[in-house]
Amino acid sequence: MILNLRVDHKIADIHSMEAISKDIDDLFWQLQEKYSIGEYIEISTCNRKEYYINNDYIDEDDELLSHENQSIIIEYGQSAIMHLLRMASGLESMIVGEDQILGQVKDAKHDAVKNHHCGKTLDAVFTKAVHVGQVVRNKTNINKGSVSIGSAAIDLAEKHMGCLDDKSVLVIGAGKMGRLVAKALAEKDLNAIFVANRTYYVAVNLAKDLGGEAILFSELEEYLATADLVISATSAPHAIITKNRLLGIDRDYESLMIVDIANPRDISDDVCELGVKSFNIDDLREIADENTNLRIKEFGEAENIIDEEFILLKESFKIMEVDEILGNLRASMEDIRRRETKKASSKLSDVDGSAKILDNLTNSIVNKIFYDISKNVKTAAKDDDKEIIDAAEYIFNFK
């Protein structure tokens, strides 16, 4: 059974998501302790936290899944898989059609494979999800002119500050999200752009691409004193800009705007007490809604593609179920072929090249016999013909 545990931007604001994400982690590890889950994939982004689990022993009625935190979405089987396909296609994103989620799905699978907890089933599901995401983007306009969280942050800044030309901007964090911000800023005629990152050379590389300047993390106060706009997108586990930190800076706080697109948040709530205009991911929802309205007509076509690909995925699962039967049959036939070829070869040892001829002949016979058997069993699997599959297991003594 495939099980999905999640929280996302649709049901939780950024503050709630931080707490619920920890609850999901706790729930997952409780299930892990009880069922020894060997196959799972975790997805964690700025506006979602998810686990995909494949385990045949977890009971849907297990008291652990009757979780007291109603903000945790729990789905099984087809519903869980369909959500993943929609998510990879950009339909479940805050910024509909954004491309970053596809990379995040790929990365999640890669990490699971690397850490040896991505089995055959989740490998097939996530491979299909990536494929579906690519097909939807190629065959629809769901991502044409699409904005990212990063560019939405810039749109939000312009909505409150006006044109950013001649402004001084400080980007804190040079990871994937920071690069999305930088990509959007590259189109603006800024007075100055500074990039801070805990790993300095990473900041140097991003600043070079932007024609900006990299600064050391220890220099933040100096540049916070002159910045008009700060966009923060680090992976720090705690706030890096607080009221107390800003109090040590001599500046007009009311002229400073900060957009925090990190999760957990980089900016503490108390900075607003100084008059700082502070925004976070939740404040991007209005811009996200505008983006969704522009792409609403693409939903139908995208969902048709998802439905068609899901049917193909179900067929591939049915084939996977009989692959073991066919693998055992092929191995058994090969064993018989080798034994009989060896017997015949010993009787024809005086004929030049007889062993090679016999080997080719018997291999050809086995392949031809096995082809029709394999074809018919796979057709039965696709048609959900359990009687034929059970008969095959019985006849070939694999059950």
Coordinates of N, CA and C in Angstrom, one line a residue, residues 187-335:
E187 N 16.4 41.3 -14.1 CA 15.7 42.0 -15.1 C 15.5 43.5 -14.7
K188 N 15.8 43.8 -13.4 CA 15.6 45.2 -12.9 C 16.8 46.0 -13.0
D189 N 16.6 47.3 -13.1 CA 17.8 48.3 -13.2 C 18.1 48.8 -11.8
L190 N 18.7 47.9 -11.0 CA 18.9 48.2 -9.6 C 20.1 49.1 -9.4
N191 N 20.1 49.9 -8.3 CA 21.2 50.7 -7.9 C 22.4 49.8 -7.5
A192 N 22.1 48.8 -6.6 CA 23.1 47.9 -6.1 C 22.4 46.6 -5.7
I193 N 23.1 45.5 -5.8 CA 22.6 44.2 -5.3 C 23.7 43.5 -4.6
F194 N 23.4 43.1 -3.4 CA 24.4 42.4 -2.6 C 23.9 41.0 -2.2
V195 N 24.8 40.0 -2.2 CA 24.4 38.6 -1.9 C 25.2 38.1 -0.7
A196 N 24.5 37.6 0.3 CA 25.1 37.1 1.5 C 24.8 35.6 1.6
N197 N 25.8 34.8 1.9 CA 25.6 33.4 2.1 C 26.6 32.9 3.1
R198 N 26.2 31.9 3.9 CA 27.2 31.4 4.9 C 28.4 30.8 4.2
T199 N 28.2 30.2 3.1 CA 29.4 29.7 2.3 C 29.7 30.8 1.3
Y200 N 30.8 31.5 1.6 CA 31.1 32.7 0.8 C 31.2 32.5 -0.7
Y201 N 31.9 31.4 -1.1 CA 32.2 31.3 -2.5 C 30.9 31.1 -3.3
V202 N 29.9 30.5 -2.6 CA 28.6 30.4 -3.3 C 27.9 31.7 -3.6
A203 N 28.1 32.6 -2.6 CA 27.6 34.0 -2.8 C 28.4 34.7 -3.9
V204 N 29.7 34.4 -4.0 CA 30.5 35.0 -5.0 C 30.0 34.6 -6.4
N205 N 29.7 33.3 -6.6 CA 29.3 32.8 -7.9 C 27.9 33.4 -8.3
L206 N 27.0 33.5 -7.3 CA 25.7 34.1 -7.7 C 25.8 35.6 -8.0
A207 N 26.6 36.3 -7.1 CA 26.8 37.8 -7.3 C 27.4 38.0 -8.7
K208 N 28.3 37.2 -9.1 CA 29.0 37.3 -10.4 C 28.0 37.2 -11.5
D209 N 27.1 36.3 -11.4 CA 26.0 36.1 -12.5 C 25.1 37.3 -12.5
L210 N 25.0 38.0 -11.4 CA 24.1 39.2 -11.3 C 24.7 40.5 -11.6
G211 N 26.0 40.5 -11.6 CA 26.8 41.7 -11.7 C 26.7 42.5 -10.4
G212 N 26.5 41.7 -9.3 CA 26.4 42.3 -8.0 C 27.7 42.1 -7.1
E213 N 27.5 42.2 -5.8 CA 28.7 42.0 -4.9 C 28.4 41.0 -3.8
A214 N 29.3 40.1 -3.6 CA 29.1 39.1 -2.5 C 29.6 39.7 -1.2
I215 N 28.9 39.4 -0.1 CA 29.4 39.9 1.2 C 29.5 38.8 2.1
L216 N 30.3 38.9 3.2 CA 30.4 37.9 4.2 C 29.1 38.0 5.1
F217 N 28.8 36.8 5.7 CA 27.6 36.8 6.6 C 27.8 37.7 7.8
S218 N 29.1 37.8 8.2 CA 29.4 38.6 9.3 C 29.2 40.1 9.0
E219 N 29.0 40.5 7.7 CA 28.9 41.9 7.4 C 27.4 42.3 7.2
L220 N 26.5 41.4 7.6 CA 25.1 41.7 7.3 C 24.6 43.0 7.9
E221 N 25.0 43.3 9.1 CA 24.6 44.6 9.8 C 24.9 45.8 8.9
E222 N 26.1 45.8 8.4 CA 26.6 46.9 7.6 C 25.7 47.2 6.4
Y223 N 25.2 46.1 5.7 CA 24.4 46.2 4.5 C 22.9 46.3 4.8
L224 N 22.5 45.8 6.0 CA 21.2 46.0 6.4 C 20.9 47.5 6.7
A225 N 21.9 48.2 7.0 CA 21.8 49.6 7.3 C 21.5 50.5 6.1
T226 N 21.8 50.0 4.9 CA 21.6 50.8 3.7 C 20.6 50.2 2.7
A227 N 20.2 48.9 2.9 CA 19.3 48.3 1.9 C 17.9 48.9 2.0
D228 N 17.3 49.0 0.8 CA 15.9 49.3 0.7 C 15.0 48.1 0.8
L229 N 15.5 47.0 0.2 CA 14.8 45.7 0.2 C 15.7 44.6 0.5
V230 N 15.2 43.7 1.4 CA 15.9 42.5 1.8 C 15.0 41.3 1.5
I231 N 15.6 40.4 0.7 CA 14.9 39.1 0.4 C 15.7 38.0 1.0
S232 N 15.1 37.3 2.0 CA 15.8 36.2 2.7 C 15.3 34.8 2.3
A233 N 16.2 33.9 2.0 CA 15.8 32.6 1.6 C 16.9 31.6 2.0
T234 N 17.2 31.5 3.2 CA 18.2 30.6 3.7 C 17.6 29.3 4.2
S235 N 18.4 28.3 4.5 CA 17.9 27.1 5.1 C 18.2 27.0 6.6
A236 N 18.5 28.2 7.2 CA 18.8 28.2 8.6 C 17.6 27.7 9.4
P237 N 17.9 27.0 10.5 CA 16.8 26.4 11.3 C 16.1 27.4 12.3
H238 N 16.6 28.6 12.3 CA 16.1 29.6 13.2 C 16.2 31.0 12.5
A239 N 15.5 32.0 13.1 CA 15.5 33.3 12.5 C 16.9 33.9 12.5
I240 N 17.2 34.6 11.5 CA 18.6 35.3 11.4 C 18.5 36.8 11.5
I241 N 17.2 37.3 11.3 CA 17.0 38.8 11.5 C 15.9 38.9 12.5
T242 N 16.3 39.6 13.6 CA 15.3 39.8 14.7 C 15.3 41.2 15.1
K243 N 14.3 41.6 15.9 CA 14.2 43.0 16.4 C 15.5 43.4 17.1
N244 N 16.0 42.6 17.9 CA 17.3 42.9 18.6 C 18.4 43.2 17.7
R245 N 18.5 42.4 16.6 CA 19.6 42.5 15.7 C 19.5 43.9 15.0
L246 N 18.2 44.2 14.6 CA 18.0 45.5 13.9 C 18.2 46.7 14.8
L247 N 17.9 46.5 16.1 CA 18.1 47.6 17.0 C 19.6 48.1 17.1
G248 N 20.5 47.3 16.7 CA 21.9 47.7 16.7 C 22.3 48.4 15.5
I249 N 21.3 48.6 14.6 CA 21.7 49.3 13.3 C 21.0 50.7 13.3
D250 N 21.8 51.7 12.9 CA 21.3 53.1 12.9 C 20.7 53.3 11.5
R251 N 19.4 53.3 11.4 CA 18.7 53.5 10.1 C 17.2 53.9 10.3
D252 N 16.6 54.3 9.3 CA 15.1 54.5 9.3 C 14.5 53.2 9.0
Y253 N 13.9 52.5 10.1 CA 13.3 51.2 9.9 C 12.1 51.2 9.0
E254 N 11.4 52.3 9.0 CA 10.1 52.3 8.2 C 10.4 52.3 6.7
S255 N 11.6 52.6 6.3 CA 12.0 52.6 4.9 C 12.5 51.2 4.4
L256 N 12.5 50.3 5.3 CA 13.0 49.0 5.0 C 11.9 48.0 4.8
M257 N 12.0 47.2 3.7 CA 11.0 46.2 3.4 C 11.8 44.8 3.3
I258 N 11.2 43.8 4.0 CA 11.8 42.5 4.0 C 10.8 41.5 3.6
V259 N 11.2 40.6 2.6 CA 10.4 39.5 2.2 C 11.1 38.2 2.5
D260 N 10.4 37.5 3.4 CA 11.0 36.2 3.9 C 10.3 35.0 3.1
I261 N 11.1 34.3 2.3 CA 10.5 33.2 1.6 C 11.2 31.9 2.0
A262 N 11.7 31.9 3.3 CA 12.3 30.7 3.8 C 11.3 29.9 4.7
N263 N 11.5 28.6 4.8 CA 10.7 27.8 5.7 C 11.7 26.7 6.3
P264 N 12.0 26.8 7.6 CA 11.5 27.8 8.6 C 11.9 29.2 8.3
R265 N 11.1 30.1 8.9 CA 11.3 31.5 8.6 C 12.6 32.1 9.1
D266 N 13.1 33.0 8.2 CA 14.4 33.7 8.6 C 14.2 35.0 9.4
I267 N 13.0 35.6 9.3 CA 12.7 36.9 9.9 C 11.7 36.7 11.1
S268 N 12.0 37.1 12.3 CA 11.1 37.0 13.4 C 10.0 38.0 13.3
D269 N 8.9 37.7 13.9 CA 7.7 38.6 13.8 C 7.9 39.9 14.5
D270 N 8.8 40.0 15.5 CA 8.9 41.2 16.2 C 9.6 42.4 15.5
V271 N 10.1 42.1 14.3 CA 10.7 43.2 13.5 C 9.7 44.3 13.1
C272 N 8.4 43.8 13.0 CA 7.3 44.8 12.7 C 7.1 45.8 13.7
E273 N 7.6 45.5 15.0 CA 7.4 46.5 16.1 C 8.3 47.7 15.8
L274 N 9.3 47.6 14.9 CA 10.1 48.8 14.6 C 9.6 49.6 13.4
G275 N 8.5 49.1 12.8 CA 8.0 49.8 11.7 C 8.5 49.2 10.4
V276 N 9.3 48.1 10.4 CA 9.8 47.4 9.2 C 8.6 46.8 8.5
K277 N 8.5 47.0 7.2 CA 7.5 46.3 6.4 C 8.0 44.9 6.1
S278 N 7.4 43.9 6.8 CA 7.9 42.5 6.8 C 6.8 41.6 6.2
F279 N 7.2 40.8 5.2 CA 6.3 39.9 4.5 C 6.9 38.5 4.5
N280 N 6.0 37.5 4.3 CA 6.5 36.1 4.2 C 5.7 35.4 3.1
I281 N 5.9 34.1 3.0 CA 5.3 33.3 1.9 C 3.8 33.4 1.9
D282 N 3.1 33.6 3.1 CA 1.7 33.7 3.1 C 1.2 34.9 2.3
D283 N 2.0 36.0 2.3 CA 1.7 37.2 1.7 C 1.8 37.1 0.1
L284 N 2.3 36.0 -0.4 CA 2.4 35.8 -1.8 C 1.1 35.2 -2.4
R285 N 0.1 34.9 -1.5 CA -1.1 34.2 -2.0 C -1.9 35.0 -3.0
E286 N -2.0 36.3 -2.8 CA -2.7 37.2 -3.7 C -2.1 37.1 -5.1
I287 N -0.8 37.2 -5.2 CA -0.1 37.1 -6.5 C -0.2 35.7 -7.0
A288 N -0.2 34.7 -6.2 CA -0.4 33.3 -6.6 C -1.8 33.2 -7.2
D289 N -2.8 33.7 -6.6 CA -4.2 33.6 -7.1 C -4.3 34.3 -8.5
E290 N -3.6 35.4 -8.7 CA -3.6 36.1 -10.0 C -3.0 35.2 -11.1
N291 N -1.9 34.5 -10.7 CA -1.2 33.6 -11.6 C -2.1 32.4 -11.9
T292 N -2.8 31.9 -10.9 CA -3.7 30.7 -11.1 C -4.8 31.1 -12.1
N293 N -5.4 32.3 -12.0 CA -6.5 32.7 -12.9 C -6.0 32.8 -14.3
L294 N -4.7 33.1 -14.5 CA -4.2 33.2 -15.9 C -4.0 31.8 -16.5
R295 N -3.9 30.8 -15.7 CA -3.7 29.4 -16.2 C -4.8 28.5 -16.0
I296 N -5.9 28.9 -15.5 CA -7.0 28.1 -15.2 C -7.5 27.2 -16.4
K297 N -7.4 27.8 -17.6 CA -7.9 27.1 -18.8 C -7.0 25.9 -19.2
E298 N -5.8 25.9 -18.6 CA -4.8 24.8 -18.9 C -5.1 23.6 -18.0
F299 N -5.8 23.8 -17.0 CA -6.1 22.7 -16.0 C -6.7 21.5 -16.7
G300 N -7.7 21.7 -17.5 CA -8.4 20.6 -18.1 C -7.5 19.7 -18.9
E301 N -6.7 20.3 -19.8 CA -5.8 19.5 -20.6 C -4.8 18.8 -19.8
A302 N -4.3 19.5 -18.8 CA -3.3 18.9 -17.9 C -3.8 17.7 -17.2
E303 N -5.1 17.8 -16.7 CA -5.7 16.7 -15.9 C -6.0 15.5 -16.8
N304 N -6.3 15.8 -18.1 CA -6.5 14.7 -19.1 C -5.3 13.9 -19.3
I305 N -4.1 14.6 -19.4 CA -2.8 13.9 -19.5 C -2.5 13.1 -18.3
I306 N -2.8 13.7 -17.1 CA -2.5 12.9 -15.9 C -3.4 11.7 -15.8
D307 N -4.7 11.8 -16.2 CA -5.5 10.6 -16.1 C -5.0 9.5 -17.1
E308 N -4.6 9.9 -18.3 CA -4.1 8.9 -19.2 C -2.9 8.2 -18.7
E309 N -2.0 9.0 -18.2 CA -0.7 8.5 -17.7 C -0.9 7.6 -16.5
F310 N -1.9 7.9 -15.7 CA -2.2 7.1 -14.5 C -2.7 5.7 -14.9
I311 N -3.5 5.6 -16.0 CA -3.9 4.4 -16.5 C -2.7 3.5 -16.9
L312 N -1.8 4.1 -17.6 CA -0.6 3.4 -18.0 C 0.2 3.0 -16.8
L313 N 0.3 3.8 -15.8 CA 1.0 3.4 -14.6 C 0.4 2.2 -13.9
K314 N -1.0 2.2 -13.9 CA -1.7 1.0 -13.3 C -1.4 -0.3 -14.1
E315 N -1.3 -0.1 -15.4 CA -1.0 -1.3 -16.2 C 0.4 -1.8 -15.9
S316 N 1.4 -0.8 -15.7 CA 2.7 -1.2 -15.5 C 2.8 -1.9 -14.1
F317 N 2.0 -1.5 -13.1 CA 2.0 -2.2 -11.8 C 1.5 -3.6 -12.0
K318 N 0.5 -3.8 -12.9 CA 0.0 -5.2 -13.1 C 1.0 -6.1 -13.7
I319 N 1.8 -5.5 -14.6 CA 2.9 -6.3 -15.2 C 4.0 -6.6 -14.2
M320 N 4.3 -5.6 -13.3 CA 5.2 -5.9 -12.2 C 4.8 -7.1 -11.4
E321 N 3.5 -7.2 -11.2 CA 3.1 -8.3 -10.3 C 3.4 -9.7 -10.9
V322 N 3.4 -9.8 -12.3 CA 3.6 -11.1 -12.9 C 5.1 -11.2 -13.4
D323 N 5.8 -10.2 -13.2 CA 7.2 -10.3 -13.6 C 8.0 -11.4 -12.9
E324 N 7.7 -11.6 -11.6 CA 8.3 -12.6 -10.8 C 8.0 -14.0 -11.3
I325 N 6.7 -14.2 -11.7 CA 6.3 -15.5 -12.2 C 7.1 -15.7 -13.5
L326 N 7.1 -14.7 -14.4 CA 7.8 -14.9 -15.7 C 9.3 -15.1 -15.5
G327 N 9.8 -14.3 -14.5 CA 11.3 -14.5 -14.3 C 11.6 -15.9 -13.8
N328 N 10.8 -16.4 -12.9 CA 11.0 -17.8 -12.4 C 10.9 -18.8 -13.6
L329 N 9.8 -18.6 -14.4 CA 9.6 -19.5 -15.5 C 10.8 -19.5 -16.5
R330 N 11.3 -18.3 -16.8 CA 12.4 -18.1 -17.7 C 13.6 -18.8 -17.2
A331 N 13.9 -18.6 -15.9 CA 15.0 -19.3 -15.2 C 14.9 -20.8 -15.3
S332 N 13.7 -21.3 -15.0 CA 13.5 -22.7 -15.0 C 13.7 -23.3 -16.4
M333 N 13.2 -22.6 -17.4 CA 13.4 -23.1 -18.8 C 14.8 -23.1 -19.2
E334 N 15.5 -22.0 -18.8 CA 16.9 -21.9 -19.1 C 17.8 -23.0 -18.4
D335 N 17.4 -23.4 -17.2 CA 18.1 -24.5 -16.5 C 17.9 -25.8 -17.3

